[in-house]
Backbone as numpy.savetxt, mean C-alpha at the origin, in Angstrom:
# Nx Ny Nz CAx CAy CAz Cx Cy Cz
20.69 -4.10 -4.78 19.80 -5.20 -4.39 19.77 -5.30 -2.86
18.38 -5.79 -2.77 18.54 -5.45 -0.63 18.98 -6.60 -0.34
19.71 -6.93 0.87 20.00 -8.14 1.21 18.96 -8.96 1.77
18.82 -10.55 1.90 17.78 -10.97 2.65 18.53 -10.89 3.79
17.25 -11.66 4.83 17.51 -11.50 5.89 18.57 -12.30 6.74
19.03 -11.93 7.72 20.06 -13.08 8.56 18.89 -14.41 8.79
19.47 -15.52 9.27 18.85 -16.71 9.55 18.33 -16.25 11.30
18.98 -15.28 12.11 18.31 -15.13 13.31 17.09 -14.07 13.17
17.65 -13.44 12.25 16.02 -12.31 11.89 15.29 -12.83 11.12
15.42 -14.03 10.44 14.31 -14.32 10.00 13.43 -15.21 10.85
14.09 -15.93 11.95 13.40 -16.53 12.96 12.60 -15.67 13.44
12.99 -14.49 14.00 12.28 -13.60 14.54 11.11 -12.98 14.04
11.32 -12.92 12.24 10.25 -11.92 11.69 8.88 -13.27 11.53
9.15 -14.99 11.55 8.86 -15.88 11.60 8.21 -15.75 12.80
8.55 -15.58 13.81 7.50 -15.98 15.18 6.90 -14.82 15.78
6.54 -14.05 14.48 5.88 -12.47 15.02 4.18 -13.24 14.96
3.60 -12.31 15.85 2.34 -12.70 16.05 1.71 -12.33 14.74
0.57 -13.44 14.23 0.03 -13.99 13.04 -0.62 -12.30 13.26
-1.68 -11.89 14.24 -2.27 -11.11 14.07 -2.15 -9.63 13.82
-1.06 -9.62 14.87 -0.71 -7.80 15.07 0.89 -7.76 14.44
1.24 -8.98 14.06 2.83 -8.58 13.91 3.88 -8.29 14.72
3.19 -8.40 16.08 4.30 -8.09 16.89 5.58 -9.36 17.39
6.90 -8.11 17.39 8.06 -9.34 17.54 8.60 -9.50 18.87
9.24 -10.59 18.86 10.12 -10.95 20.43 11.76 -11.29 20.17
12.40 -10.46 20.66 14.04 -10.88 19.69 14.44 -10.31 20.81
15.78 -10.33 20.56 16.61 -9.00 21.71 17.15 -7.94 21.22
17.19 -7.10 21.73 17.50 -5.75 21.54 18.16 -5.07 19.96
19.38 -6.50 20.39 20.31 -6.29 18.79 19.22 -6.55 17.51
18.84 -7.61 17.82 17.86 -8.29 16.46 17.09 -7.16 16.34
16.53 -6.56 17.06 14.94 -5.98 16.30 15.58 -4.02 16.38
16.62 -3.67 16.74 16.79 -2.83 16.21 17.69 -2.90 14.90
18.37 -4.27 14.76 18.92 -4.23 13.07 17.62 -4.33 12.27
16.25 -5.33 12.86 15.06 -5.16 11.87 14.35 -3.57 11.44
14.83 -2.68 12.30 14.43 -1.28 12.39 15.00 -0.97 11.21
16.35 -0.80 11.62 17.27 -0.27 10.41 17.00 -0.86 8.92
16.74 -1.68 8.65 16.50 -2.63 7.61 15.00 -2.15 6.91
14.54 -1.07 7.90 12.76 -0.71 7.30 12.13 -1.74 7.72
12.26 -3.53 8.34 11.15 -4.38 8.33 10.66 -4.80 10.05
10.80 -3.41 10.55 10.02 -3.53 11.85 9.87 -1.75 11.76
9.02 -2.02 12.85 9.31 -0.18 13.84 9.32 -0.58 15.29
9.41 0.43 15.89 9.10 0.60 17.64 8.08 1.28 17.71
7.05 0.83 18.13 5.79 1.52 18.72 6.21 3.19 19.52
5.70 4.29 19.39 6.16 4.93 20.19 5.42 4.82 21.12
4.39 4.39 21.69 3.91 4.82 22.91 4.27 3.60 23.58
4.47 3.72 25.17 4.96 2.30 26.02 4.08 1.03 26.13
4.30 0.07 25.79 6.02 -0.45 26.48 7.33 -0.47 25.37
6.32 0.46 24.14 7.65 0.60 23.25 7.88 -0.69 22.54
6.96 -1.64 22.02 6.87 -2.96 21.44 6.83 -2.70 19.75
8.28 -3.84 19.06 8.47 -3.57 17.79 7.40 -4.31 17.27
7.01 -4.12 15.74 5.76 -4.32 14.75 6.57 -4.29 13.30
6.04 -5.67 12.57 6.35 -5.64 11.62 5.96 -4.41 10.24
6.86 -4.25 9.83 6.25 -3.23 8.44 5.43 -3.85 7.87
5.34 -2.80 6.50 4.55 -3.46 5.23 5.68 -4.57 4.85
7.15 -4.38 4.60 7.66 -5.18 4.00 8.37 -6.20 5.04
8.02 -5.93 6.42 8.29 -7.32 6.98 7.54 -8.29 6.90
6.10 -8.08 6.89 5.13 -8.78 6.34 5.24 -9.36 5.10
5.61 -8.99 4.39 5.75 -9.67 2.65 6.70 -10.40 2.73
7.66 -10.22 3.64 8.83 -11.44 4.37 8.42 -12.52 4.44
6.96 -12.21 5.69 7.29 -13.55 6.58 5.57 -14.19 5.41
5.28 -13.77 4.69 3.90 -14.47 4.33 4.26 -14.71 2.96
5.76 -14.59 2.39 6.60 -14.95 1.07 5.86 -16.82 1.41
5.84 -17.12 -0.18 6.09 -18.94 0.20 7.46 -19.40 0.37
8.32 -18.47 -0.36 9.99 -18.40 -0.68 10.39 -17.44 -1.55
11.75 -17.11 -0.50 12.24 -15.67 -0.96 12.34 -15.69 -2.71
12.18 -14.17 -3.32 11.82 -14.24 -4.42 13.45 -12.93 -4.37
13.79 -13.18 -6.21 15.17 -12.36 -6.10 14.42 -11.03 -6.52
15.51 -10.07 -6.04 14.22 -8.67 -6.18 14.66 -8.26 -7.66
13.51 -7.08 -8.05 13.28 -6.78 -9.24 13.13 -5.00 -8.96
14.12 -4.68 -9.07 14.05 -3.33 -9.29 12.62 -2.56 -10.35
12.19 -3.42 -11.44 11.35 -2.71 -11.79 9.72 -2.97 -10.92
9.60 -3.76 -10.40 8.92 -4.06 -9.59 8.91 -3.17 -7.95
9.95 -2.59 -7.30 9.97 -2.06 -6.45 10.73 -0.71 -6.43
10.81 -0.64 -7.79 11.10 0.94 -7.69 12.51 1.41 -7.12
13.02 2.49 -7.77 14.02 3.11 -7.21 15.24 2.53 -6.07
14.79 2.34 -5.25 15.39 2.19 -3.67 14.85 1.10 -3.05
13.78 0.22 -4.28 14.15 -1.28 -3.89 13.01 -1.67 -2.44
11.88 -0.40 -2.61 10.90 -0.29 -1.94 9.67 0.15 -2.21
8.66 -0.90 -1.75 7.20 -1.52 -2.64 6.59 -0.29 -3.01
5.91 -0.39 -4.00 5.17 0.58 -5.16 4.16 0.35 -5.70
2.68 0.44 -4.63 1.66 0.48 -5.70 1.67 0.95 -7.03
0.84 0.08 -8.25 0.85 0.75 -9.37 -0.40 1.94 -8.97
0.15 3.42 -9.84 -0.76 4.28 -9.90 -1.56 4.50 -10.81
-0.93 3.41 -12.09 -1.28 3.53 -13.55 -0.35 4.86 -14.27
-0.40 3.66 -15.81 0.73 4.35 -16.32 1.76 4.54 -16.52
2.38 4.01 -15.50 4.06 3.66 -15.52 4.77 3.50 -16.44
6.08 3.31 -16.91 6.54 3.58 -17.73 7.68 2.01 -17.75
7.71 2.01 -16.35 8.71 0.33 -15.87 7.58 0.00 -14.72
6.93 -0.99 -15.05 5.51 -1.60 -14.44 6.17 -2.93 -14.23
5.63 -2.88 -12.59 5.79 -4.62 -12.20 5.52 -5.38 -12.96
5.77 -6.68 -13.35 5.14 -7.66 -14.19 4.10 -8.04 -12.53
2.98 -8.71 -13.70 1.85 -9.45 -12.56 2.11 -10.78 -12.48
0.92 -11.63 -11.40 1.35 -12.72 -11.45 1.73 -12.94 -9.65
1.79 -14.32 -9.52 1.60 -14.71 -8.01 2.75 -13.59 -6.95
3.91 -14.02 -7.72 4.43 -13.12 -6.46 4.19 -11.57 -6.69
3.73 -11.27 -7.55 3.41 -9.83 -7.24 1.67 -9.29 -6.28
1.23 -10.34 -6.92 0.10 -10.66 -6.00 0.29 -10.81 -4.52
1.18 -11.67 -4.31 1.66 -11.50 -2.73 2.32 -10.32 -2.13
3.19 -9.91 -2.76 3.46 -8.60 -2.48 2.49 -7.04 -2.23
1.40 -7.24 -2.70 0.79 -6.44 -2.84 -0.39 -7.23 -1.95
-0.88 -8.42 -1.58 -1.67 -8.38 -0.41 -0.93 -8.23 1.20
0.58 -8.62 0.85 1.16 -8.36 1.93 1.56 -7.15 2.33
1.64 -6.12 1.29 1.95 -4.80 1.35 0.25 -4.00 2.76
-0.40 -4.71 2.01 -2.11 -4.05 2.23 -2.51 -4.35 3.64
-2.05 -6.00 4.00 -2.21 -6.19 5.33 -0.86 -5.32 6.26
-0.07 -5.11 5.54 0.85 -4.01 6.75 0.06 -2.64 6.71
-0.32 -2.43 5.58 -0.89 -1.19 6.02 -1.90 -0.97 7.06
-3.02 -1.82 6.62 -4.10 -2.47 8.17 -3.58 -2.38 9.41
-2.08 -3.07 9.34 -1.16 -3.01 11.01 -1.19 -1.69 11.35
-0.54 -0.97 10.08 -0.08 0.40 10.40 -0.93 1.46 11.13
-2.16 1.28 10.50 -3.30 1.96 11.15 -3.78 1.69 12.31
-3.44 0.04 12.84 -3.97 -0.11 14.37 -2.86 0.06 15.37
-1.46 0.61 14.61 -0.82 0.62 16.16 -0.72 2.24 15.94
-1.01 2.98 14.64 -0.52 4.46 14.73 -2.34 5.87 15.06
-3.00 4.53 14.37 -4.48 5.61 14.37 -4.81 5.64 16.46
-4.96 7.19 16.83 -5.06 7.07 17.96 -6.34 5.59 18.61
-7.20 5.61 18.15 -7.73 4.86 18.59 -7.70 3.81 18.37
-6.83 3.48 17.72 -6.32 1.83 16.92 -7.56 1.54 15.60
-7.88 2.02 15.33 -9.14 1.79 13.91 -8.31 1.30 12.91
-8.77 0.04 12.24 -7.84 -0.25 10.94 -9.23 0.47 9.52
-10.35 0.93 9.96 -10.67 1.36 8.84 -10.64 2.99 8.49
-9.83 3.42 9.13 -9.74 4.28 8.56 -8.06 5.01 7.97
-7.52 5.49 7.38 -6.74 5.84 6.62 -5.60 6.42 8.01
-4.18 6.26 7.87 -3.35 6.67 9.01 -2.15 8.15 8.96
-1.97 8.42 9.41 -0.78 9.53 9.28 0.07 9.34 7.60
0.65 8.27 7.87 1.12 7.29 6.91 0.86 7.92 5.20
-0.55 7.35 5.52 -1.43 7.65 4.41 -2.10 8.81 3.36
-1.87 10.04 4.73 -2.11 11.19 4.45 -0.86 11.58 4.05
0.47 11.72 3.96 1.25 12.29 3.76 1.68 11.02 1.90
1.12 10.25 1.91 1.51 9.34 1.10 0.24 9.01 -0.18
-0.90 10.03 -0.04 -1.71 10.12 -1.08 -2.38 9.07 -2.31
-1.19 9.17 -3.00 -1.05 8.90 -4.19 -1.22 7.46 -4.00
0.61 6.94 -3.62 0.18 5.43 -3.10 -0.34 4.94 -2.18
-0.95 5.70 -1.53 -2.38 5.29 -0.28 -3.16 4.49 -1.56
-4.17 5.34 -2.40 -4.88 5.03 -2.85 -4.75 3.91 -3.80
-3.94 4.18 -4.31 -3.64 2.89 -6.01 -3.37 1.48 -4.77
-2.73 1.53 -3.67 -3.01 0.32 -3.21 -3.88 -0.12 -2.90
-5.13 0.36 -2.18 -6.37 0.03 -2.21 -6.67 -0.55 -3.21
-6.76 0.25 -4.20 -6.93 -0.41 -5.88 -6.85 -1.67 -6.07
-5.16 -1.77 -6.30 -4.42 -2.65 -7.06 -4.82 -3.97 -5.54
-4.84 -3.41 -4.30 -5.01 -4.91 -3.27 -6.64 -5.24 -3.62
-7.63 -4.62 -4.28 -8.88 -5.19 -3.84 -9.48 -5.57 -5.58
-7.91 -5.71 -6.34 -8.14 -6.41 -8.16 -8.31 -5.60 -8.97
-8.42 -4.50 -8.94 -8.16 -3.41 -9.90 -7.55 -3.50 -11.06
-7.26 -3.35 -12.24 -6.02 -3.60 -13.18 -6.16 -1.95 -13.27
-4.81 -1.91 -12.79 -4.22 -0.54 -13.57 -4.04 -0.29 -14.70
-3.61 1.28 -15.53 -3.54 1.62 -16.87 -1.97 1.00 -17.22
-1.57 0.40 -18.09 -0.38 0.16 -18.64 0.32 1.66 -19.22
1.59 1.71 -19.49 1.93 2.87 -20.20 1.69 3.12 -21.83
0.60 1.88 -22.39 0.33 2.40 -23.28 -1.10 1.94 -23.75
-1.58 1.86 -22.81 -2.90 1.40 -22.33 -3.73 2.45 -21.98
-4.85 2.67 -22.48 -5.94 3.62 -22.22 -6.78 2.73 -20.90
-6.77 1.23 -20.74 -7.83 0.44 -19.99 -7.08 0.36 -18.18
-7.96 0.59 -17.37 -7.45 0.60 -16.07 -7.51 1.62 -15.28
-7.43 1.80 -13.90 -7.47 2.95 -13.57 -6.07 3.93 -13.10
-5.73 4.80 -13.18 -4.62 6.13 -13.15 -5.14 7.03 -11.68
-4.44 6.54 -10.84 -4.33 7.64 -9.59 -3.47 9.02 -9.67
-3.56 9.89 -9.26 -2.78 10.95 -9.93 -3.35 12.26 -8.60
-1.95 12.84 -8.12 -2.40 13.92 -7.39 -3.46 14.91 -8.07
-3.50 16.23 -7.13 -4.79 16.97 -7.41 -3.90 18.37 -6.53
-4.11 19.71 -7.11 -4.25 21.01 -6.57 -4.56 21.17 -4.99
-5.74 20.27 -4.35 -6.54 20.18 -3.85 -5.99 19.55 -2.16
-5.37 19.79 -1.20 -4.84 19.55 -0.03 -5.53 17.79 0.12
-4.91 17.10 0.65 -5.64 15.76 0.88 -6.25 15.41 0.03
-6.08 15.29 -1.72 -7.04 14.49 -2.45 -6.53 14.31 -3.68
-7.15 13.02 -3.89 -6.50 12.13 -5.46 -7.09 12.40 -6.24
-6.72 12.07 -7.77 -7.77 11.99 -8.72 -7.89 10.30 -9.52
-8.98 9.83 -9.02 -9.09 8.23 -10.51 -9.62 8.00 -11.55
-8.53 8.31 -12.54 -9.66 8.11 -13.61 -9.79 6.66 -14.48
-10.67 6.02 -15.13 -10.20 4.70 -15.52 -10.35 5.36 -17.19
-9.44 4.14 -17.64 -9.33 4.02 -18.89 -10.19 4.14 -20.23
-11.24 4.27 -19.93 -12.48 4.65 -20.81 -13.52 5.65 -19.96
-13.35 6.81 -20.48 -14.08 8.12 -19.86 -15.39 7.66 -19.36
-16.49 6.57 -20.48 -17.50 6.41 -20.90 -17.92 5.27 -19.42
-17.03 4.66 -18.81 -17.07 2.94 -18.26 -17.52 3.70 -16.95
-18.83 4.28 -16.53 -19.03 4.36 -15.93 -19.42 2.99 -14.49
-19.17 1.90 -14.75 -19.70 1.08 -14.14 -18.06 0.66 -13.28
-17.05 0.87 -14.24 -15.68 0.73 -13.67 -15.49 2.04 -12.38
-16.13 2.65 -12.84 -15.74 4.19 -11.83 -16.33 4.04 -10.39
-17.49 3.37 -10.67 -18.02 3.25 -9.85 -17.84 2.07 -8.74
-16.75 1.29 -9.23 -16.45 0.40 -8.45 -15.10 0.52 -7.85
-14.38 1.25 -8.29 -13.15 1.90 -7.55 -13.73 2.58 -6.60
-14.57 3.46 -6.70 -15.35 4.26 -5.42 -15.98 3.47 -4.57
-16.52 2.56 -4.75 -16.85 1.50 -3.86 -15.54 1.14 -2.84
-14.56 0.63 -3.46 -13.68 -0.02 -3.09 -12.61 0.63 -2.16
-12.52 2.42 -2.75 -11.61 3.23 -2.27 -12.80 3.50 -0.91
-13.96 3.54 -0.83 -15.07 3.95 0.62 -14.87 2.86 1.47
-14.54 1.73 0.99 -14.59 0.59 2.05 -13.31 0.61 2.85
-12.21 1.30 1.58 -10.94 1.54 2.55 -10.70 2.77 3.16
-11.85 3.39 3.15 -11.84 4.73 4.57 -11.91 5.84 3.70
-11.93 6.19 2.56 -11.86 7.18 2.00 -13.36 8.00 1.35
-12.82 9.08 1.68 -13.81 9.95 1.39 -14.15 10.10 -0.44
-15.18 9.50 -0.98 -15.17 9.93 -2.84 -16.58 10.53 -2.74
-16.18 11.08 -4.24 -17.37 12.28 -4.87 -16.83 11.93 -6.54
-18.12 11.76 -7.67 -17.56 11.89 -8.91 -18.00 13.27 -9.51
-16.75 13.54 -9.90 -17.23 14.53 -11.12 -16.94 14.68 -12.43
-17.32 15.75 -13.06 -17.18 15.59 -14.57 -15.96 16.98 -15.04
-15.15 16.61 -15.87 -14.36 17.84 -16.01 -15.39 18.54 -16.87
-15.26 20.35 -16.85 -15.99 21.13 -17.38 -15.55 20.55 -18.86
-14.29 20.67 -19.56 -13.97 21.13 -21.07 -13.96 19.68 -21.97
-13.39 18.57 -21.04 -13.61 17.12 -21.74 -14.63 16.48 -21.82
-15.77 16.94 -20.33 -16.29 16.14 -20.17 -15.95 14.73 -19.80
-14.86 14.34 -19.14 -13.93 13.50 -18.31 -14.64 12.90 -16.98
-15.45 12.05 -16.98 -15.49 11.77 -15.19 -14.55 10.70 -14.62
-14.44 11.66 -12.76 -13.23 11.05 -12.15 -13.58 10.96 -11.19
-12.78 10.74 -10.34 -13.51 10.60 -8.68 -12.37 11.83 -8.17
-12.84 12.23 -6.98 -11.92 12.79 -5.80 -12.22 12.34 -4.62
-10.89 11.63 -3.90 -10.94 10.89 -3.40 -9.75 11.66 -1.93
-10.31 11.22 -0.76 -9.85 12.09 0.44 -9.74 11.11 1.47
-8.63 11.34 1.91 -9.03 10.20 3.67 -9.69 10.14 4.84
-10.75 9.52 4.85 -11.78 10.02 6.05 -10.94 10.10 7.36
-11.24 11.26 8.23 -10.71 11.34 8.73 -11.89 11.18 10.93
-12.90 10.66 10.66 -13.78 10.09 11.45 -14.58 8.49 10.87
């Protein structure tokens, strides 16, 4: 179980700027927030720390919630659903918060790491992280994912294919569902195309991170 935070780091992760996340502590504080995963250091100068995804879900908690391993996975660190799962978050407010707070760190992530600071388009981050790039988009903009024994929802799932996902939703036929994940995954920077598998007749999207 992760520990919460000290009462001086939580002051700190508390008086980070509403907008960009950025913190003011001393030296000790915000490199134990480093270590902890709920800051970084900017690399480029003046070298100014920024809240994570999960320092953010910190400081925009209403009150600390006790953690749930099946909810955060493995090592006790956040997990879009991809659909399908087998130990699925339960839903419901605080998972809801978790997952809009997850979405607005990612937004951060992209304006202090994308060279030109762009939050719409997809970050380093993201490209190396695929899978749950995408299902968070999803799951942050209301999506219901597939349950593990659920045909209804949509299933993110790698691909052969260098830089690209596959979504399929829960009824081959729901073309109107497909089409609104692609909506949703374009608004969050990503490149989609639908197609149809040759032998099922299956349509899915492929889905890529724009990278202009």
């Amino acid at each position: 179980m992760t520990r919460p935070p000290t009462a001086a780091q939580r002051r700190v992760i508390d008086a980070a700027d509403p907008d960009t996340g950025r913190l003011r502590g001393t030296e000790t504080q915000l490199a134990a927030l480093v270590k902890r995963g709920l800051a970084f250091r900017h690399p480029r100068p003046p070298h100014d720390h920024f809240l994570t995804p999960a320092g953010h879900r910190i400081r925009e908690a209403e009150e600390p919630a006790p953690a749930q391993p099946e909810a955060t996975g493995a090592k006790g660190v956040f997990a879009a659903r991809i659909g399908g799962e087998e130990a699925a978050p339960q839903s419901g407010p605080a998972r809801l918060r978790e997952v809009r707070g997850a979405w607005q760190g990612l937004l951060e992530l992209r304006r202090m790491t994308n060279p030109d600071g762009a939050p719409d388009r997809p970050c380093a981050w993201e490209r190396t992280h695929l899978v749950q790039a995408a299902a968070l988009a999803l799951e942050a903009a209301g999506h219901p994912p597939a349950g593990p024994d659920s045909e209804e929802g949509y299933r993110v799932r790698a691909t052969p294919q260098p830089e690209a996902v596959a979504v399929q939703v829960g009824d081959p036929g729901d073309g109107a569902r497909l089409r609104a994940c692609a909506a949703t995954l374009e608004e969050a920077g990503w490149q989609v195309g639908e197609h149809t598998e040759p032998r099922g007749r299956v349509r899915y999207l492929l889905a890529s991170p724009r990278r202009v």
